[in-house]
Each structure stands twice: as C-alpha cells, then as structure tokens.
PDB file of C-alpha atoms in Angstrom:
ATOM      1  CA  MET A 139       8.379 -36.373 201.355  1.00  0.00           C
ATOM      2  CA  MET A 140       8.027 -32.741 200.333  1.00  0.00           C
ATOM      3  CA  ASN A 141       5.710 -32.067 203.298  1.00  0.00           C
ATOM      4  CA  ILE A 142       8.472 -32.800 205.810  1.00  0.00           C
ATOM      5  CA  TYR A 143      10.660 -30.108 204.227  1.00  0.00           C
ATOM      6  CA  ILE A 144       7.851 -27.558 204.390  1.00  0.00           C
ATOM      7  CA  LEU A 145       7.258 -28.455 208.034  1.00  0.00           C
ATOM      8  CA  ILE A 146      10.968 -28.202 208.800  1.00  0.00           C
ATOM      9  CA  ASP A 147      10.971 -24.633 207.439  1.00  0.00           C
ATOM     10  CA  TYR A 148       8.534 -23.577 210.196  1.00  0.00           C
ATOM     11  CA  VAL A 149       9.942 -25.533 213.139  1.00  0.00           C
ATOM     12  CA  PRO A 150      12.695 -22.963 213.935  1.00  0.00           C
ATOM     13  CA  MET A 151      10.040 -20.226 214.194  1.00  0.00           C
ATOM     14  CA  VAL A 152       8.140 -22.340 216.710  1.00  0.00           C
ATOM     15  CA  CYS A 153      11.321 -22.963 218.719  1.00  0.00           C
ATOM     16  CA  VAL A 154      12.170 -19.255 218.700  1.00  0.00           C
ATOM     17  CA  LEU A 155       8.660 -18.392 219.911  1.00  0.00           C
ATOM     18  CA  ILE A 156       8.895 -21.029 222.660  1.00  0.00           C
ATOM     19  CA  GLY A 157      12.307 -19.655 223.627  1.00  0.00           C
ATOM     20  CA  LEU A 158      10.963 -16.116 223.683  1.00  0.00           C
ATOM     21  CA  ILE A 159       8.094 -17.127 225.956  1.00  0.00           C
ATOM     22  CA  MET A 160      10.430 -19.079 228.247  1.00  0.00           C
ATOM     23  CA  THR A 161      12.922 -16.225 228.554  1.00  0.00           C
ATOM     24  CA  TRP A 162      10.670 -13.169 228.536  1.00  0.00           C
ATOM     25  CA  LYS A 163      11.993 -11.969 231.923  1.00  0.00           C
ATOM     26  CA  VAL A 164      15.648 -12.400 230.887  1.00  0.00           C
ATOM     27  CA  GLU A 165      16.671  -9.267 228.983  1.00  0.00           C
ATOM     28  CA  SER A 166      19.652 -10.605 227.045  1.00  0.00           C
ATOM     29  CA  ALA A 167      17.839 -13.818 226.054  1.00  0.00           C
ATOM     30  CA  ARG A 168      14.733 -11.878 225.063  1.00  0.00           C
ATOM     31  CA  TRP A 169      16.920  -9.643 222.879  1.00  0.00           C
ATOM     32  CA  PHE A 170      18.508 -12.746 221.310  1.00  0.00           C
ATOM     33  CA  PHE A 171      15.140 -14.290 220.450  1.00  0.00           C
ATOM     34  CA  ILE A 172      13.606 -11.015 219.229  1.00  0.00           C
ATOM     35  CA  SER A 173      16.615 -10.439 216.966  1.00  0.00           C
ATOM     36  CA  TYR A 174      16.466 -13.987 215.675  1.00  0.00           C
ATOM     37  CA  ILE A 175      12.710 -13.934 215.094  1.00  0.00           C
ATOM     38  CA  ALA A 176      13.067 -10.816 212.941  1.00  0.00           C
ATOM     39  CA  VAL A 177      15.468 -12.671 210.641  1.00  0.00           C
ATOM     40  CA  GLU A 178      13.287 -15.797 210.689  1.00  0.00           C
ATOM     41  CA  MET A 179      10.231 -13.766 209.654  1.00  0.00           C
ATOM     42  CA  PHE A 180      12.166 -12.172 206.792  1.00  0.00           C
ATOM     43  CA  SER A 181      13.314 -15.597 205.635  1.00  0.00           C
ATOM     44  CA  LEU A 182       9.806 -17.063 205.724  1.00  0.00           C
ATOM     45  CA  ALA A 183       8.341 -14.016 203.968  1.00  0.00           C
ATOM     46  CA  MET A 184      10.790 -14.490 201.088  1.00  0.00           C
ATOM     47  CA  THR A 185      10.216 -18.252 200.706  1.00  0.00           C
ATOM     48  CA  ASP A 186       7.536 -18.125 197.980  1.00  0.00           C
ATOM     49  CA  THR A 187       9.569 -15.688 195.905  1.00  0.00           C
ATOM     50  CA  VAL A 188      12.927 -17.444 196.106  1.00  0.00           C
ATOM     51  CA  MET A 189      11.480 -20.896 195.489  1.00  0.00           C
ATOM     52  CA  GLN A 190      10.880 -19.719 191.919  1.00  0.00           C
ATOM     53  CA  TRP A 191      14.525 -18.774 191.341  1.00  0.00           C
ATOM     54  CA  ASN A 192      15.604 -22.356 190.538  1.00  0.00           C
ATOM     55  CA  THR A 193      19.367 -22.063 189.926  1.00  0.00           C
ATOM     56  CA  HIS A 194      20.005 -19.039 192.119  1.00  0.00           C
ATOM     57  CA  PHE A 195      17.845 -20.276 194.988  1.00  0.00           C
ATOM     58  CA  TYR A 196      20.967 -21.846 196.488  1.00  0.00           C
ATOM     59  CA  ILE A 197      22.978 -18.625 196.514  1.00  0.00           C
ATOM     60  CA  TYR A 198      20.003 -16.959 198.208  1.00  0.00           C
ATOM     61  CA  CYS A 199      20.260 -19.709 200.847  1.00  0.00           C
ATOM     62  CA  VAL A 200      23.908 -18.734 201.346  1.00  0.00           C
ATOM     63  CA  PHE A 201      22.857 -15.096 201.744  1.00  0.00           C
ATOM     64  CA  ILE A 202      20.041 -15.825 204.193  1.00  0.00           C
ATOM     65  CA  SER A 203      22.337 -18.076 206.227  1.00  0.00           C
ATOM     66  CA  LEU A 204      24.770 -15.166 206.526  1.00  0.00           C
ATOM     67  CA  VAL A 205      21.850 -12.987 207.649  1.00  0.00           C
ATOM     68  CA  PHE A 206      21.069 -15.569 210.361  1.00  0.00           C
ATOM     69  CA  LEU A 207      24.534 -14.909 211.790  1.00  0.00           C
ATOM     70  CA  LEU A 208      23.661 -11.244 212.398  1.00  0.00           C
ATOM     71  CA  PRO A 209      21.608 -11.773 215.585  1.00  0.00           C
ATOM     72  CA  ILE A 210      24.565 -13.601 217.085  1.00  0.00           C
ATOM     73  CA  VAL A 211      27.461 -11.499 215.846  1.00  0.00           C
ATOM     74  CA  TYR A 212      25.967  -7.993 216.000  1.00  0.00           C
ATOM     75  CA  ARG A 213      23.310  -8.246 218.698  1.00  0.00           C
ATOM     76  CA  LYS A 214      25.442  -6.534 221.358  1.00  0.00           C
ATOM     77  CA  ARG A 215      26.581  -3.775 219.001  1.00  0.00           C
ATOM     78  CA  LEU A 216      23.000  -3.128 217.924  1.00  0.00           C
ATOM     79  CA  ALA A 217      21.882  -2.937 221.553  1.00  0.00           C
ATOM     80  CA  MET A 218      24.739  -0.498 222.260  1.00  0.00           C
ATOM     81  CA  TRP A 219      23.745   1.656 219.295  1.00  0.00           C
ATOM     82  CA  LEU A 220      20.062   1.591 220.261  1.00  0.00           C
ATOM     83  CA  TYR A 221      20.940   2.527 223.860  1.00  0.00           C
ATOM     84  CA  SER A 222      23.083   5.445 222.685  1.00  0.00           C
ATOM     85  CA  LYS A 223      20.250   6.699 220.444  1.00  0.00           C
ATOM     86  CA  THR A 224      17.266   6.086 222.720  1.00  0.00           C
ATOM     87  CA  GLY A 225      18.626   5.930 226.258  1.00  0.00           C
ATOM     88  CA  TYR A 226      16.181   3.072 226.814  1.00  0.00           C
ATOM     89  CA  GLU A 227      17.403   1.180 229.911  1.00  0.00           C
ATOM     90  CA  TYR A 228      16.453  -2.201 228.465  1.00  0.00           C
ATOM     91  CA  PHE A 229      19.326  -1.993 225.972  1.00  0.00           C
ATOM     92  CA  ASN A 230      21.750  -1.040 228.745  1.00  0.00           C
ATOM     93  CA  LYS A 231      20.676  -4.155 230.694  1.00  0.00           C
ATOM     94  CA  VAL A 232      21.245  -6.246 227.562  1.00  0.00           C
ATOM     95  CA  LEU A 233      24.754  -4.808 227.292  1.00  0.00           C
ATOM     96  CA  LYS A 234      25.565  -5.628 230.922  1.00  0.00           C
ATOM     97  CA  THR A 235      24.246  -9.194 230.810  1.00  0.00           C
ATOM     98  CA  HIS A 236      25.238 -10.267 227.301  1.00  0.00           C
ATOM     99  CA  ARG A 237      27.710 -13.156 227.077  1.00  0.00           C
ATOM    100  CA  PHE A 238      28.621 -15.291 224.089  1.00  0.00           C
ATOM    101  CA  VAL A 239      27.520 -18.823 224.997  1.00  0.00           C
ATOM    102  CA  PRO A 240      28.173 -22.327 223.629  1.00  0.00           C
ATOM    103  CA  GLN A 241      24.720 -22.547 222.052  1.00  0.00           C
ATOM    104  CA  GLU A 242      25.540 -19.517 219.916  1.00  0.00           C
ATOM    105  CA  ALA A 243      28.824 -21.125 218.867  1.00  0.00           C
ATOM    106  CA  GLY A 244      26.883 -24.239 217.899  1.00  0.00           C
ATOM    107  CA  ILE A 245      24.442 -22.198 215.846  1.00  0.00           C
ATOM    108  CA  ILE A 246      27.342 -20.490 214.079  1.00  0.00           C
ATOM    109  CA  CYS A 247      28.918 -23.863 213.252  1.00  0.00           C
ATOM    110  CA  VAL A 248      25.776 -25.379 211.765  1.00  0.00           C
ATOM    111  CA  ILE A 249      25.010 -22.188 209.839  1.00  0.00           C
ATOM    112  CA  LEU A 250      28.525 -22.311 208.388  1.00  0.00           C
ATOM    113  CA  LEU A 251      27.811 -25.898 207.346  1.00  0.00           C
ATOM    114  CA  ALA A 252      24.606 -24.709 205.636  1.00  0.00           C
ATOM    115  CA  ILE A 253      26.534 -21.945 203.864  1.00  0.00           C
ATOM    116  CA  LEU A 254      29.123 -24.417 202.598  1.00  0.00           C
ATOM    117  CA  VAL A 255      26.579 -26.970 201.388  1.00  0.00           C
ATOM    118  CA  ASN A 256      24.388 -24.362 199.696  1.00  0.00           C
ATOM    119  CA  PHE A 257      27.358 -22.713 197.995  1.00  0.00           C
ATOM    120  CA  VAL A 258      28.664 -26.051 196.709  1.00  0.00           C
ATOM    121  CA  THR A 259      25.137 -26.943 195.562  1.00  0.00           C
ATOM    122  CA  TRP A 260      24.839 -23.639 193.707  1.00  0.00           C
ATOM    123  CA  ILE A 261      28.143 -24.267 191.910  1.00  0.00           C
ATOM    124  CA  GLU A 262      27.064 -27.815 191.127  1.00  0.00           C
ATOM    125  CA  VAL A 263      23.698 -26.668 189.742  1.00  0.00           C
ATOM    126  CA  LEU A 264      25.406 -24.049 187.586  1.00  0.00           C
ATOM    127  CA  LEU A 265      27.797 -26.685 186.230  1.00  0.00           C
ATOM    128  CA  TYR A 266      24.854 -28.997 185.551  1.00  0.00           C
ATOM    129  CA  LYS A 267      22.839 -26.217 183.915  1.00  0.00           C
ATOM    130  CA  TYR A 268      25.676 -25.441 181.507  1.00  0.00           C
ATOM    131  CA  SER A 269      26.301 -29.150 180.800  1.00  0.00           C
ATOM    132  CA  PHE A 270      29.641 -29.485 182.574  1.00  0.00           C
ATOM    133  CA  LEU A 271      28.078 -32.173 184.794  1.00  0.00           C
ATOM    134  CA  SER A 272      25.661 -34.911 183.828  1.00  0.00           C
ATOM    135  CA  ASN A 273      24.205 -35.215 187.326  1.00  0.00           C
ATOM    136  CA  ALA A 274      23.898 -33.121 190.488  1.00  0.00           C
ATOM    137  CA  PRO A 275      24.398 -35.590 193.359  1.00  0.00           C
ATOM    138  CA  ILE A 276      24.919 -32.998 196.097  1.00  0.00           C
ATOM    139  CA  LYS A 277      21.663 -31.276 195.188  1.00  0.00           C
ATOM    140  CA  LEU A 278      19.834 -34.571 194.856  1.00  0.00           C
ATOM    141  CA  TYR A 279      21.186 -36.509 197.838  1.00  0.00           C
ATOM    142  CA  VAL A 280      23.038 -34.259 200.281  1.00  0.00           C
ATOM    143  CA  ARG A 281      21.699 -30.718 200.383  1.00  0.00           C
ATOM    144  CA  ASP A 282      18.120 -31.264 201.596  1.00  0.00           C
ATOM    145  CA  ASN A 283      19.169 -33.685 204.332  1.00  0.00           C
ATOM    146  CA  THR A 284      21.865 -31.271 205.467  1.00  0.00           C
ATOM    147  CA  VAL A 285      19.325 -28.448 205.658  1.00  0.00           C
ATOM    148  CA  VAL A 286      17.045 -30.607 207.803  1.00  0.00           C
ATOM    149  CA  PHE A 287      20.012 -31.450 210.060  1.00  0.00           C
ATOM    150  CA  VAL A 288      20.953 -27.751 210.338  1.00  0.00           C
ATOM    151  CA  LYS A 289      17.423 -26.682 211.238  1.00  0.00           C
ATOM    152  CA  VAL A 290      17.054 -29.435 213.844  1.00  0.00           C
ATOM    153  CA  MET A 291      20.415 -28.523 215.399  1.00  0.00           C
ATOM    154  CA  ILE A 292      19.480 -24.832 215.482  1.00  0.00           C
ATOM    155  CA  CYS A 293      16.195 -25.714 217.187  1.00  0.00           C
ATOM    156  CA  LEU A 294      18.007 -27.793 219.805  1.00  0.00           C
ATOM    157  CA  ALA A 295      20.519 -24.999 220.376  1.00  0.00           C
ATOM    158  CA  MET A 296      17.707 -22.440 220.717  1.00  0.00           C
ATOM    159  CA  LEU A 297      15.848 -24.548 223.254  1.00  0.00           C
ATOM    160  CA  SER A 298      19.067 -25.231 225.161  1.00  0.00           C
ATOM    161  CA  TYR A 299      19.789 -21.492 225.155  1.00  0.00           C
ATOM    162  CA  ALA A 300      16.309 -20.824 226.535  1.00  0.00           C
ATOM    163  CA  PHE A 301      16.571 -23.459 229.273  1.00  0.00           C
ATOM    164  CA  ARG A 302      19.900 -22.038 230.488  1.00  0.00           C
ATOM    165  CA  ALA A 303      19.059 -18.335 230.103  1.00  0.00           C
ATOM    166  CA  GLU A 304      17.726 -17.614 233.585  1.00  0.00           C
ATOM    167  CA  PHE A 305      20.572 -19.466 235.294  1.00  0.00           C
ATOM    168  CA  ARG A 306      23.121 -17.707 233.076  1.00  0.00           C
ATOM    169  CA  GLU A 307      21.700 -14.252 233.776  1.00  0.00           C
ATOM    170  CA  ARG A 308      21.568 -14.903 237.525  1.00  0.00           C
ATOM    171  CA  PHE A 309      25.218 -16.004 237.393  1.00  0.00           C
ATOM    172  CA  ILE A 310      26.216 -12.876 235.437  1.00  0.00           C
ATOM    173  CA  ARG A 311      24.396 -10.586 237.881  1.00  0.00           C
ATOM    174  CA  ASP A 312      26.089 -12.285 240.848  1.00  0.00           C
ATOM    175  CA  GLU A 313      29.425 -11.972 239.062  1.00  0.00           C
ATOM    176  CA  ASN A 314      28.897  -8.229 238.442  1.00  0.00           C
ATOM    177  CA  CYS A 315      27.998  -7.462 242.076  1.00  0.00           C
TER     178      CYS A 315
END
C-alpha cells in the first residue's frame, strides 16, 4: 500500500507539466503553472528530509500546504512586481489577463482541508507521543486517505484549469477590447 502513496506524491507534478504543455501559449495560465511547479519542485526536493522528522512531519505538511497557496494568492502581485522591475512585457500580459477562477477556489478549499487534517494529526501525534492518548486514529485512518483525496482533487482542478485556459483568455481579451 505504501507504493500508492509514493506514486500519489508525484501525480500533481505530472498534471502540472501536462497543464503547462497544454497552456504554453496562454500567458496567465503558463504563469500559474510555472509558479505552481516551482512550489511542487521544492516540496518534492524536501520529501526525503522531512520524512525523517516523525512527529513534526505533520506541521511541515501544514507549512508546505500554506506555501502551495502562494501561486494562487500572490501570483498577480508577483507578476506586477516583476514587471515593474524588469519591464518584461510577458508580466504585463499576465496582469491584463489574470482572473481568479473556480478551479483556483477549489484548490484553495482542498488545500485548507489538508492544512486542517495535518494540523489535527500533528496535535494528535504530540498527544500520543506524550502519553495523553493511547491511540492516534486520525493519523492511522484519516490523514493518508485525506491527502490522497486532496492530491487527486488538485490534479483534477489543474487539468480543468488547463482545458479552460485558452477559452478563458480569449474571453478576457474580447472583454478588454
């Protein structure tokens, strides 16, 4: 069963890469996927290290989930800052065509679920470690399945975002004319 969890860790990266390929000509979508892939690469690079943390692994999961919100929440501000510093027209196009979309709201919701479950698991593990609890049912029966659910939902949202990106950008350009 452990192999499925290892596989699930890499599936979002594959979906982000597919989304990036599908949306390469759409500036705002490309910026979304490039921002997200940077966070995904950081997360995967840290996996071997944080897997050894045992108790505090779950608070790291809370932290990394918060980091995954950055490409959604601050992507436009970062593009604005990069445009002001570089004058690179790509970032100006991102600013003009960026819109918050339902897929991003869905990603935020499932990431918040992951944050909640990981935080509760961390508290539970601490209570178990210091003998306040005799069992850790959330860690044993809920947390891993929730993480799989979150990753699958993020993948579906990413692919949905990619499929709608060209239509959305065409609509925004027509709206701005």
